Tab-separated table of C-alpha atoms and ligand atoms in Angstrom:
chain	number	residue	atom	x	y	z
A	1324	UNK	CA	7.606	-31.182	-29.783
A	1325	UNK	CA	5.563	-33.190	-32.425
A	1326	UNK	CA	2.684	-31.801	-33.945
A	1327	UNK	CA	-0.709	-33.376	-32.389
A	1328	UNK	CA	-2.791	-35.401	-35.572
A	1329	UNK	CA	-5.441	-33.409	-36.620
A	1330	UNK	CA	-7.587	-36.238	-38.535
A	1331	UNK	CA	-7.614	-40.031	-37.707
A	1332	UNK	CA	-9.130	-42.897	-39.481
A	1333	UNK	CA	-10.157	-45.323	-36.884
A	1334	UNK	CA	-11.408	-48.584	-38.450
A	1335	UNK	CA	-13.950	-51.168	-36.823
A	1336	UNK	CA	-14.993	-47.977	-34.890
A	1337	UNK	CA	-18.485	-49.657	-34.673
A	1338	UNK	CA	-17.208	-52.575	-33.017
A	1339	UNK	CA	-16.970	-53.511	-29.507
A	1340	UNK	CA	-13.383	-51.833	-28.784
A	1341	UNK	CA	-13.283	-49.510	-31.410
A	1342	UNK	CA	-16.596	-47.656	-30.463
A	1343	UNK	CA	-15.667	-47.760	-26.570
A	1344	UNK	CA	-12.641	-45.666	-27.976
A	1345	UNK	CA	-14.092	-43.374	-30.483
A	1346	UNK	CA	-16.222	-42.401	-27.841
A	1347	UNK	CA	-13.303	-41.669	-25.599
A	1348	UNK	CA	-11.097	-39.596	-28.241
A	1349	UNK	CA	-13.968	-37.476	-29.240
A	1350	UNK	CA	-14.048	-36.926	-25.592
A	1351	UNK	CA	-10.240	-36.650	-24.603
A	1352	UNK	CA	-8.594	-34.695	-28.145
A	1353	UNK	CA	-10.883	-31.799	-28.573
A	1354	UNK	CA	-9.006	-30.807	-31.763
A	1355	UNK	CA	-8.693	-34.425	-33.829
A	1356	UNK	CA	-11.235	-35.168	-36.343
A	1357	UNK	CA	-11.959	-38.932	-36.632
A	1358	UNK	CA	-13.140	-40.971	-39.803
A	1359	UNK	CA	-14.229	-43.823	-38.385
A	1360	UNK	CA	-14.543	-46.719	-41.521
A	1361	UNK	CA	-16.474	-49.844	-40.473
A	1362	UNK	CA	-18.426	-52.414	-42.691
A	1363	UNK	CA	-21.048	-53.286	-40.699
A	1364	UNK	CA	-20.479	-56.816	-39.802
A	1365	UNK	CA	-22.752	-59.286	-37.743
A	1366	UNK	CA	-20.079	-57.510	-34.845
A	1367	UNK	CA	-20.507	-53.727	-35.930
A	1368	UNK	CA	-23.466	-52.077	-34.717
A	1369	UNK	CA	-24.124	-48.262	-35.258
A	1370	UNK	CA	-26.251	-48.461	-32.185
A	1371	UNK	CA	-23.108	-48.970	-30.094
A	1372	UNK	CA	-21.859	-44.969	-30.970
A	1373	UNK	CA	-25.455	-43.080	-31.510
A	1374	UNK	CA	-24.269	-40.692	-29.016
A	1375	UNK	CA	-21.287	-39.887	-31.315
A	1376	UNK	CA	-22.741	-40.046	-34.514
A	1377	UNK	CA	-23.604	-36.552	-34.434
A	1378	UNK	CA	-20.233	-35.003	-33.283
A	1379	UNK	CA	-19.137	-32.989	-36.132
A	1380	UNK	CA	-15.311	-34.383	-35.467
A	1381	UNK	CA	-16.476	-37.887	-36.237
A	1382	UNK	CA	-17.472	-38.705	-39.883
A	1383	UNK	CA	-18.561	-42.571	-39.958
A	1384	UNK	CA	-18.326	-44.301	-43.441
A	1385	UNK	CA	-19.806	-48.049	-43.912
A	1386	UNK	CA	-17.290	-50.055	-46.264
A	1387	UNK	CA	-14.405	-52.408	-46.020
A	1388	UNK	CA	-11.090	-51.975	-45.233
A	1389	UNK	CA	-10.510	-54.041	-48.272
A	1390	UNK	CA	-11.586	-51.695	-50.322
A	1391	UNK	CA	-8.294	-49.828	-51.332
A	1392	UNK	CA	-9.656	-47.188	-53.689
A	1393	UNK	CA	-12.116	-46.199	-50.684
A	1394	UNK	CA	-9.328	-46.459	-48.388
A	1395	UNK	CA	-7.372	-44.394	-50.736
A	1396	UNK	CA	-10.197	-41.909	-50.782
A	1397	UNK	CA	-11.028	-41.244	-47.676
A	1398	UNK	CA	-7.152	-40.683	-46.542
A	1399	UNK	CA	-6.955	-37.994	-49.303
A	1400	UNK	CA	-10.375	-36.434	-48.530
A	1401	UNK	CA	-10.203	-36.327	-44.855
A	1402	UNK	CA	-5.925	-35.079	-44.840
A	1403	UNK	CA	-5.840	-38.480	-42.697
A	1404	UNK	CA	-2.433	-38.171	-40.816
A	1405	UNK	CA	-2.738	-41.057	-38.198
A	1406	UNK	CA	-4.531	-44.779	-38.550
A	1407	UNK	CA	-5.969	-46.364	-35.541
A	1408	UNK	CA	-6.821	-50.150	-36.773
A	1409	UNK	CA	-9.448	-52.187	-35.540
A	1410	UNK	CA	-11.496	-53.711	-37.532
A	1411	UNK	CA	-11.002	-57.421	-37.922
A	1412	UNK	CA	-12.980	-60.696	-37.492
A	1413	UNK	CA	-12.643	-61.216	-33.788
A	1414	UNK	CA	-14.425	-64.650	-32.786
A	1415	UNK	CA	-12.067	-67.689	-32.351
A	1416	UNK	CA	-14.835	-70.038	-32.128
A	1417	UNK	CA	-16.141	-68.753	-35.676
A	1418	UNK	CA	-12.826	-68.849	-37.078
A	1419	UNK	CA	-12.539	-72.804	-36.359
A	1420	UNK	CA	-15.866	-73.160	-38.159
A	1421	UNK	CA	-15.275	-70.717	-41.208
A	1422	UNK	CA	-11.551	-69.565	-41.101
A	1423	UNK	CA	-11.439	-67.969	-44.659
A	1424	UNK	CA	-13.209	-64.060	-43.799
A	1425	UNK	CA	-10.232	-63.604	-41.087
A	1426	UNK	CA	-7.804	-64.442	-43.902
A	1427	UNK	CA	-9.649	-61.816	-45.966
A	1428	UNK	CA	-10.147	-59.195	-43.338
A	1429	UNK	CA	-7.438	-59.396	-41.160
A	1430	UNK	CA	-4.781	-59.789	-43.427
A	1431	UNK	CA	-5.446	-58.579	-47.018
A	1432	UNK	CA	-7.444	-55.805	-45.047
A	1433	UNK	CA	-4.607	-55.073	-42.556
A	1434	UNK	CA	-2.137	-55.409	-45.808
A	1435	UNK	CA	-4.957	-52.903	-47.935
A	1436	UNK	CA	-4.290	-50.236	-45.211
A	1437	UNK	CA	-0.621	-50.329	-45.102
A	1438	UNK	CA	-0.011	-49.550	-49.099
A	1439	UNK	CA	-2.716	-47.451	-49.139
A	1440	UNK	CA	-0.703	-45.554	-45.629
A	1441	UNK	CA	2.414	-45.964	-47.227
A	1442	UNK	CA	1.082	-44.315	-50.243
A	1443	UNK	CA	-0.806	-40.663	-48.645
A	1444	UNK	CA	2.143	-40.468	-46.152
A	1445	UNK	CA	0.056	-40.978	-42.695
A	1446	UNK	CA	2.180	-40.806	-39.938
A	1447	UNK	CA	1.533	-43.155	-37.573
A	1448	UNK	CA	-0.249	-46.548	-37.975
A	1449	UNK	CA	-1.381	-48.299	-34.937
A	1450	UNK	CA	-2.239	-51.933	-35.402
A	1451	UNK	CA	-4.346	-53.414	-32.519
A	1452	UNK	CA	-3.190	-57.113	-31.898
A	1453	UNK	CA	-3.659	-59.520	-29.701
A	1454	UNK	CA	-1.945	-61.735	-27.103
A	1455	UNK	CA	-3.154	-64.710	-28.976
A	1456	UNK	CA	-0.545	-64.227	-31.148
A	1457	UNK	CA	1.752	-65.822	-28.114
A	1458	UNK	CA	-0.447	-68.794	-28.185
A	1459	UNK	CA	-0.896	-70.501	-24.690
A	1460	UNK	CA	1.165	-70.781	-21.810
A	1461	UNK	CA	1.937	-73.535	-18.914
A	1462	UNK	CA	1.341	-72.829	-15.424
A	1463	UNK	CA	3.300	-70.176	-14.797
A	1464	UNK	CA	5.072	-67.313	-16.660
A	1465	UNK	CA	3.482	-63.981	-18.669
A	1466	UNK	CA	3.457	-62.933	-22.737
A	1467	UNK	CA	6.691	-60.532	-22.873
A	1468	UNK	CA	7.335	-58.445	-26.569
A	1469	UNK	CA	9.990	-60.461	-27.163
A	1470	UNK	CA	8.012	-63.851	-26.530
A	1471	UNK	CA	8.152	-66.124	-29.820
A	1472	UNK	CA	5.176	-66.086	-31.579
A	1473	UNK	CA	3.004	-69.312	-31.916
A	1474	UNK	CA	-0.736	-68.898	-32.931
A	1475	UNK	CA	-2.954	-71.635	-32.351
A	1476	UNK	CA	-6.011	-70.741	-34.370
A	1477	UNK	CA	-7.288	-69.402	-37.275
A	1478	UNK	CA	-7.654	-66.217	-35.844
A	1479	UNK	CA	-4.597	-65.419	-34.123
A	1480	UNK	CA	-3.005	-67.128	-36.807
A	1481	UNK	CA	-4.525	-64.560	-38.930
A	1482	UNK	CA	-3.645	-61.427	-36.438
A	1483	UNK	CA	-0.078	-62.556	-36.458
A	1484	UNK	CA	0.174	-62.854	-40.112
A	1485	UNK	CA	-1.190	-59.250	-39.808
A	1486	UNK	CA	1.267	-57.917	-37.456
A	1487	UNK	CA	4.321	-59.357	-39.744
A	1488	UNK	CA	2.818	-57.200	-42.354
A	1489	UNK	CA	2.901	-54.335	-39.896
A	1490	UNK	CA	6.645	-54.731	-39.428
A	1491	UNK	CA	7.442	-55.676	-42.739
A	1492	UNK	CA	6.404	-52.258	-43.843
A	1493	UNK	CA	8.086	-50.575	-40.892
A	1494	UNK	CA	11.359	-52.327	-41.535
A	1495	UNK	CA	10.520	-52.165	-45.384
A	1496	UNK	CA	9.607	-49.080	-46.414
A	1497	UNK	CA	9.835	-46.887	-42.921
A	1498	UNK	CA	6.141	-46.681	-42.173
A	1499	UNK	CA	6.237	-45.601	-38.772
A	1500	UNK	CA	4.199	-47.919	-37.772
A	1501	UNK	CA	3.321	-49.382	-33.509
A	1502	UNK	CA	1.773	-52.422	-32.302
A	1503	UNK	CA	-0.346	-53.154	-29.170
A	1504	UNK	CA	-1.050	-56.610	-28.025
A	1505	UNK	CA	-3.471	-56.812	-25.403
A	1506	UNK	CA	-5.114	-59.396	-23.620
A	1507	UNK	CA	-9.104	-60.121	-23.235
A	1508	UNK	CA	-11.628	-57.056	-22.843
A	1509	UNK	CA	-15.081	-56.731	-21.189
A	1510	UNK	CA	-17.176	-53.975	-20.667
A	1511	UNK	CA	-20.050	-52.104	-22.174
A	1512	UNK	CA	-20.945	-52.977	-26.081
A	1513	UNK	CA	-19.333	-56.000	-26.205
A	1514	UNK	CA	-21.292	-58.878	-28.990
A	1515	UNK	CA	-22.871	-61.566	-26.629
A	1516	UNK	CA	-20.820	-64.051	-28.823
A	1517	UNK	CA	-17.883	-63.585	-26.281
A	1518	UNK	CA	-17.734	-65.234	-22.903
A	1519	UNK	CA	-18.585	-62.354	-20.410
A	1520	UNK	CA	-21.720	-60.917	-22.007
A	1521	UNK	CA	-22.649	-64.180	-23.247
A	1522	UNK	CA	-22.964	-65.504	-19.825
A	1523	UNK	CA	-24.587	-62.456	-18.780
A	1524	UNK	CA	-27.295	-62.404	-21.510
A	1525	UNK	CA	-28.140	-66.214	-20.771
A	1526	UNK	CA	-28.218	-65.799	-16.808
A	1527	UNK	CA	-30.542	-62.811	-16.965
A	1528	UNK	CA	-32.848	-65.731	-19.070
A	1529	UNK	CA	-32.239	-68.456	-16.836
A	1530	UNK	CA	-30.502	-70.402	-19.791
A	1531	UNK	CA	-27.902	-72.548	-19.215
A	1532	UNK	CA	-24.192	-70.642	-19.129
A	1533	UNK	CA	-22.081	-72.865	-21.080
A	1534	UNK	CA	-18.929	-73.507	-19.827
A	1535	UNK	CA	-16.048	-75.003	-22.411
A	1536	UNK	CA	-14.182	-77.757	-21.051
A	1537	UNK	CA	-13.169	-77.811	-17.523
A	1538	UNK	CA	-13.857	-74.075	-16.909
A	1539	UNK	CA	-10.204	-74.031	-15.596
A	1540	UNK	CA	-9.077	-72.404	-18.522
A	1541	UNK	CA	-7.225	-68.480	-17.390
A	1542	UNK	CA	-8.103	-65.216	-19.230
A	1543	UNK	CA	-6.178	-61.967	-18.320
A	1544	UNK	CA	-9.121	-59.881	-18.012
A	1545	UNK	CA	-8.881	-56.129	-18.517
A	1546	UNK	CA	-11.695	-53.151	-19.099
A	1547	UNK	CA	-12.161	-52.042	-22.106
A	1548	UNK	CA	-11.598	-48.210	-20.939
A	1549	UNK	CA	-8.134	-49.018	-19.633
A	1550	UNK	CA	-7.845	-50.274	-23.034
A	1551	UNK	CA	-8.753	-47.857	-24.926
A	1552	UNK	CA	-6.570	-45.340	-22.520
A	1553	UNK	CA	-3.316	-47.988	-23.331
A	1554	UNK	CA	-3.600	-47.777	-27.474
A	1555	UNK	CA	-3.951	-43.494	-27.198
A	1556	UNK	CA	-1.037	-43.261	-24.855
A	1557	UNK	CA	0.810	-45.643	-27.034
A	1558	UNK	CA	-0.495	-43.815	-30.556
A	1559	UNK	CA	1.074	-40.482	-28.747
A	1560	UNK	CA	4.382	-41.484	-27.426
A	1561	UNK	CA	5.063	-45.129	-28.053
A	1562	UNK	CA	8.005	-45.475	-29.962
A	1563	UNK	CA	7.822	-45.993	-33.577
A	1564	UNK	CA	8.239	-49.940	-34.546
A	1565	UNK	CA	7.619	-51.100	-31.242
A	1566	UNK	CA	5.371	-53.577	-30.367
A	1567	UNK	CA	3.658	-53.000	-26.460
A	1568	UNK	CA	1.804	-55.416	-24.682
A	1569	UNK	CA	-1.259	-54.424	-22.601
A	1570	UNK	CA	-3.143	-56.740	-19.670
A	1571	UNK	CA	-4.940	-56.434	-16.552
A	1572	UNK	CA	-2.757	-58.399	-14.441
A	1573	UNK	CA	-5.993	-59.413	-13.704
A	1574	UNK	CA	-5.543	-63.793	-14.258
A	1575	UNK	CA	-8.880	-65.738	-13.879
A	1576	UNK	CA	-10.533	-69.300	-14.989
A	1577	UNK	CA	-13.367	-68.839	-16.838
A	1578	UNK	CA	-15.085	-70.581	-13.804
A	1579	UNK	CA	-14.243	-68.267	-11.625
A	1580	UNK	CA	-16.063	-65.161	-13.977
A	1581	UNK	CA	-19.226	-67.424	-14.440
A	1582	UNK	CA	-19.218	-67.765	-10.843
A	1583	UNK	CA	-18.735	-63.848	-10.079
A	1584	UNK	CA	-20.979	-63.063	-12.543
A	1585	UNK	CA	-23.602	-65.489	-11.210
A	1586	UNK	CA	-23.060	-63.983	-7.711
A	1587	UNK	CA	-23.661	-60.458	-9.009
A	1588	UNK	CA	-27.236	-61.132	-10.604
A	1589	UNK	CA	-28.069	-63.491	-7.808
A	1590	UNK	CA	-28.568	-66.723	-10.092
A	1591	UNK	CA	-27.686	-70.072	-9.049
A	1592	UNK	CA	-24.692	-72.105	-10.082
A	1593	UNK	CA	-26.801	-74.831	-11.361
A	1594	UNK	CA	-27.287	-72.777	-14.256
A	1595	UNK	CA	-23.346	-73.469	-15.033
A	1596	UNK	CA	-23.271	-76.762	-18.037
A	1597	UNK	CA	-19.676	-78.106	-18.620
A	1598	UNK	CA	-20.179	-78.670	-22.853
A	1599	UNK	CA	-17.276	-79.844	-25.517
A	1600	UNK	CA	-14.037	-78.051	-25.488
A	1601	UNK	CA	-13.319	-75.232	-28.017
A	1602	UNK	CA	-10.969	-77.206	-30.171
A	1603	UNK	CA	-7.433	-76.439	-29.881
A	1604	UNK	CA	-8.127	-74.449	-26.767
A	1605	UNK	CA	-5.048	-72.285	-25.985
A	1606	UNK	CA	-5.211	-73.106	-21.532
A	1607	UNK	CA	-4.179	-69.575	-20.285
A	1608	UNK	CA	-2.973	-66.294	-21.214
A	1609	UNK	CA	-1.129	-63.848	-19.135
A	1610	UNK	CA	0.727	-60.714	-19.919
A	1611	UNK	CA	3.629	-58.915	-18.801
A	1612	UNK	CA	2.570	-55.148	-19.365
A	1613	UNK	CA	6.154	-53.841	-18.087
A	1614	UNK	CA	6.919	-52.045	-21.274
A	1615	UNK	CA	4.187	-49.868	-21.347
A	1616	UNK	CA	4.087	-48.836	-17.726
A	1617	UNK	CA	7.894	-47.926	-17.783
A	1618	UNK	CA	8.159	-45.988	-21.394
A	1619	UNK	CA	4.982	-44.679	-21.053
A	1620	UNK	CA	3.120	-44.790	-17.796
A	1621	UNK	CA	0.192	-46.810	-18.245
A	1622	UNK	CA	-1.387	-49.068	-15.825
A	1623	UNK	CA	-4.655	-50.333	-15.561
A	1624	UNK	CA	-7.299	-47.919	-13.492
A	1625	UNK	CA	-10.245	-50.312	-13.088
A	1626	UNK	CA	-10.189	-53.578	-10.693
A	1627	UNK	CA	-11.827	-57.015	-11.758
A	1628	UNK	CA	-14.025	-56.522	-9.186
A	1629	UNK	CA	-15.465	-53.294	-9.418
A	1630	UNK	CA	-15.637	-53.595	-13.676
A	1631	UNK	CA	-17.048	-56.771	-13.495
A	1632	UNK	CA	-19.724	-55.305	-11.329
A	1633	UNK	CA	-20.050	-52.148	-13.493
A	1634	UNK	CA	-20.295	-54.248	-16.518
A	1635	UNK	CA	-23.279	-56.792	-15.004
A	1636	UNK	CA	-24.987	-53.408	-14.563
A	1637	UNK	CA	-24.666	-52.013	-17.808
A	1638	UNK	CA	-26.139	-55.411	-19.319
A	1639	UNK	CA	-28.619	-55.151	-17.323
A	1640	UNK	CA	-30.064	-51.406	-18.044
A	1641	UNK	CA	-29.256	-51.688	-21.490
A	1642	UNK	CA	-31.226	-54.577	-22.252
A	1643	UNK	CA	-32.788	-53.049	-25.590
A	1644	UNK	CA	-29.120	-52.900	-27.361
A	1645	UNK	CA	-28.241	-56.750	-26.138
A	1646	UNK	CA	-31.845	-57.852	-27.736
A	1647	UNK	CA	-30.924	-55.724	-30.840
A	1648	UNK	CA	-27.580	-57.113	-31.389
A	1649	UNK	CA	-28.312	-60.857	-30.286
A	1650	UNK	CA	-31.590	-61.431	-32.699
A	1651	UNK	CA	-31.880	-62.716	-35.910
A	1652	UNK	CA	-28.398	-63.915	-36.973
A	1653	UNK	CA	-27.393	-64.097	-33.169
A	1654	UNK	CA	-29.985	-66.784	-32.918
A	1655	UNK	CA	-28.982	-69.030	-35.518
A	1656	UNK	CA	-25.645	-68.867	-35.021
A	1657	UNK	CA	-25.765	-69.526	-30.911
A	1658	UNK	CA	-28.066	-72.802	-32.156
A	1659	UNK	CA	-25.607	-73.875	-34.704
A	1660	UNK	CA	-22.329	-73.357	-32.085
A	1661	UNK	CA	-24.023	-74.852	-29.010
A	1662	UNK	CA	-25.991	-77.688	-30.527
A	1663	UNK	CA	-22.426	-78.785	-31.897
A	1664	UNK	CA	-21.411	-78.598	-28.053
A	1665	UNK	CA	-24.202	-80.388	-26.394
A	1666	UNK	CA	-25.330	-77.264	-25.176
A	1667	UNK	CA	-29.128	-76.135	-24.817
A	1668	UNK	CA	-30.289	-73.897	-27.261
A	1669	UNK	CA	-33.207	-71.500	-26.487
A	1670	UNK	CA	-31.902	-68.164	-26.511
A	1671	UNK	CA	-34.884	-65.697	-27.597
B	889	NAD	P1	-15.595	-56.712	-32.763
B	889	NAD	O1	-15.816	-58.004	-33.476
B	889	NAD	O2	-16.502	-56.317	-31.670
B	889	NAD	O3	-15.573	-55.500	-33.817
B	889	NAD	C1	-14.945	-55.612	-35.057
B	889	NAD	C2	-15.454	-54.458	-35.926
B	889	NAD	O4	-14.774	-54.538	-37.190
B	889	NAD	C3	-16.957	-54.532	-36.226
B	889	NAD	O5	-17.542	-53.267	-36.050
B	889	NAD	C4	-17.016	-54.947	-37.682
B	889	NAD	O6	-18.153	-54.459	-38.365
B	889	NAD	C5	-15.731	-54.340	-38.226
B	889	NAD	N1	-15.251	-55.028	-39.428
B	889	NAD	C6	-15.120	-56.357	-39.657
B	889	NAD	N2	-14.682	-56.577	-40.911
B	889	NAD	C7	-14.491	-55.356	-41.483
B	889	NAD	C8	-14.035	-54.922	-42.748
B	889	NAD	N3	-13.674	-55.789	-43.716
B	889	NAD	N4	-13.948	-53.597	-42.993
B	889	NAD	C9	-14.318	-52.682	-42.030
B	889	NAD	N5	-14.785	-53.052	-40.835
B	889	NAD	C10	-14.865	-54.372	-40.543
B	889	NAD	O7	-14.085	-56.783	-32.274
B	889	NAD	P2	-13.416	-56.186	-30.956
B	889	NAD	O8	-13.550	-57.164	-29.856
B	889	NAD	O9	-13.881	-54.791	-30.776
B	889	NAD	O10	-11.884	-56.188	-31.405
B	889	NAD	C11	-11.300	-55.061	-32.053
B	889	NAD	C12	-9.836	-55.352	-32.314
B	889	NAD	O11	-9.173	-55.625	-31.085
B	889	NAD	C13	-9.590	-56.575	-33.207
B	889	NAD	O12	-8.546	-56.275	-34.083
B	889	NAD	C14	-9.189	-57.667	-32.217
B	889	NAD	O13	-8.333	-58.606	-32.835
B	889	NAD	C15	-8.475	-56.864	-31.158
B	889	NAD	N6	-8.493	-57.397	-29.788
B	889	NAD	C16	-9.668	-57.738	-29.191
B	889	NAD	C17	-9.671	-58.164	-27.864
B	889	NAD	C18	-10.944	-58.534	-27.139
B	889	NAD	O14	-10.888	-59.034	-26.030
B	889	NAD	N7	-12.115	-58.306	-27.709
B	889	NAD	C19	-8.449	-58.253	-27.165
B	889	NAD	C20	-7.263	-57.917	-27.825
B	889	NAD	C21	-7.301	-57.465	-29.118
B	890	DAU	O1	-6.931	-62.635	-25.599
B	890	DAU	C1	-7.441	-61.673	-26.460
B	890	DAU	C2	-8.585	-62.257	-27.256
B	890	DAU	O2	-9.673	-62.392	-26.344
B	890	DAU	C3	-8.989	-61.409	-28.454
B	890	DAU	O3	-7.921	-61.370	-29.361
B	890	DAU	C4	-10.229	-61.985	-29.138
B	890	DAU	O4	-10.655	-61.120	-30.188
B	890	DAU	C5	-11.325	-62.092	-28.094
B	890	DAU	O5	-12.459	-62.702	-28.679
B	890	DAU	C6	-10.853	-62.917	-26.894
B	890	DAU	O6	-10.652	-64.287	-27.280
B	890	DAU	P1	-11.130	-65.506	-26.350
B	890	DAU	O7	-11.308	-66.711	-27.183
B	890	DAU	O8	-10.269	-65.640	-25.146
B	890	DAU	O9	-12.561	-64.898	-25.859
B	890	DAU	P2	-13.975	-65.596	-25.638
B	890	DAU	O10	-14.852	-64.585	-24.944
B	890	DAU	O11	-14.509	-66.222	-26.887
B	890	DAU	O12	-13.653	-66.756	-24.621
B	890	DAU	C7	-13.080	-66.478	-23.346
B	890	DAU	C8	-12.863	-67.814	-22.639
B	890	DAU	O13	-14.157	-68.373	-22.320
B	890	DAU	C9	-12.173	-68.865	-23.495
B	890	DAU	O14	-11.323	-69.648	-22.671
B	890	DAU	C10	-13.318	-69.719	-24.034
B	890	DAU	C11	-14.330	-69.656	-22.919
B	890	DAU	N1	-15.763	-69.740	-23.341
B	890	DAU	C12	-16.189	-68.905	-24.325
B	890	DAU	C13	-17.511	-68.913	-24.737
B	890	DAU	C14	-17.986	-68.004	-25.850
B	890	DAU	C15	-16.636	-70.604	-22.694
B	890	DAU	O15	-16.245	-71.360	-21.778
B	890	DAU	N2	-17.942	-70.622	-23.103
B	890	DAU	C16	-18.423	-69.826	-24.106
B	890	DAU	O16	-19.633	-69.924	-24.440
């Protein structure tokens, strides 16, 4: 039997999924330690993880994964014998309008990790991808492993430049390195930049929910938990230089969520506005999570319906964390993106 890790550096644990999961470690590996390395970005938010901060098995460090003598560091100091990866720059709408950061973070940072990985002799390395490194698909058919790869914009572009490193230094230099590609989140902590809290946030103001396009765009939608559950299960058993996809089979048009999410806080559709199209707009995404159900036994545990649900109520009591997150910055970015979009503005 392998030995369990004793101390994991988690990066971008301040983040949307990242602090969902360090949360759910601390709570499911009572023995691992976790260093959890995350610069702080408009996205991070130390407010997401207060309850954790003072766990003695998490140490949390503010700096950039493209910092290679603190990367360096912190791998020797902490006996670091697993990496958990996922910091990045996340947005696809802010990587059409400033593509160069992804560059910087998600690939010289992803790259930074690797050597520095390579060099202390961590086990494992688990790079969290995306399925927008697929790029978009027709009517019908799923994202298998072996689909060819084809980003469409900056960012995936960037994540898939990423995950070449990833098996370059697998194939390279026998990092054992694994790979999960998952398709779009929601849930609690989640930057109001993305669709689903987004929406929520304006509804709850009676602002108009901007809708891209035709709204007939399809999102595989899965919680973040069943998530976070995929990439431990996959850390602890996945094979090493495999790549496993992870979705909801959960396929909806972004219509359809407004809708639901309308329904749920009891808000009329004629809040929905039709604005410009994202440009480039990949049309749908769904994923074939057969891989990681047979080899390992994952499937998803929480229904559209019932998350969705869960999550509108979670937006709602926490109310204090969305206002922290989505002021200053929040503001003049959401005026900048919409404006360009013919969308109304007001968002304090
Ligand atoms: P997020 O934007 O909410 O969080 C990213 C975190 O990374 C933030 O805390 C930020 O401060 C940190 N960060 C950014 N640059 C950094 C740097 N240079 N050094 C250290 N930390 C840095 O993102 P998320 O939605 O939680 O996504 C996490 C990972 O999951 C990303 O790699 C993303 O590509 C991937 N992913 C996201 C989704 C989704 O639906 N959100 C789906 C599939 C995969
Ligand atoms: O598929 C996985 C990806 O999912 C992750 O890799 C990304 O990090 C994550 O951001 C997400 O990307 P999307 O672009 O799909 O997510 P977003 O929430 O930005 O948009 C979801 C859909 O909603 C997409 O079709 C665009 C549309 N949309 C988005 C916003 C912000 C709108 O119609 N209106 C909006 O205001």
């Amino acid at each position: 039997m392998t030995q369990p890790y004793s101390s994991i550096l988690v990066t971008g644990g301040a983040g949307f999924i990242g602090g969902n999961f360090v949360r759910l470690l601390l709570e499911r590996a009572p023995t691992v330690r976790i260093v959890n390395l995350d610069a702080l970005t408009y996205a991070g938010n130390l407010a997401s993880i207060t309850d954790c901060l003072a766990n003695p098995r998490h140490s949390f460090v503010r700096g950039s994964i493209t910092n290679s003598e603190l990367v360096a560091h912190l791998l020797k100091l902490h006996a670091v014998d697993g990496i958990i990866h996922f910091a990045a720059e996340s947005h696809v709408d802010r990587s059409i309008t400033g593509p160069r950061v992804f560059v910087d973070t998600n690939v010289m940072g992803t790259l930074t990790l690797l050597q520095e990985a390579r060099i202390a002799g961590v086990r494992r390395f688990l790079q969290v991808s995306t399925d927008e490194v697929y790029g978009s698909l027709g009517a019908d058919g799923s994202f298998r492993e072996d689909t060819p790869l084809a980003p469409n914009s900056p960012y995936s572009a960037s994540k898939t430049a990423a995950d070449h490193l990833v098996h370059a230094f697998h194939h390279t230099y026998g990092l054992d390195t694994v790979i999960t590609r998952c398709s779009n989140n929601y849930g609690p902590y989640q930057f109001p930049e993305k669709m689903i809290p987004l929406m929520i946030r304006n509804a709850l103001r009676d602002q108009p929910l901007p809708v891209y396009g035709d709204g007939l765009h399809v999102r595989d939608w899965l919680h973040v938990l069943d998530h976070c559950r995929a990439i431990w299960r996959v850390f602890s058993a996945g094979r090493a230089g495999e790549i496993y996809n992870i979705g909801g089979n959960s396929e909806k048009t972004n219509l359809d969520v407004v809708k639901t999410i309308l329904g749920i806080l009891g808000k009329p559709e004629s809040l929905i506005r039709f604005v410009k199209d994202r440009p480039g707009h990949d049309r749908r995404y769904a994923i074939d999570a057969g891989k990681i159900r047979r080899e390992l036994g994952w499937v998803p545990e929480v229904a559209f319906a019932a998350g969705i649900t869960d999550t509108v109520a979670w937006y709602l009591k926490n109310q204090a964390w969305l206002d922290q997150v989505a002021s200053g910055d929040y503001q003049h970015y959401y005026e900048r993106m919409y404006a360009q979009r013919g969308a109304a503005a007001p968002v304090a």
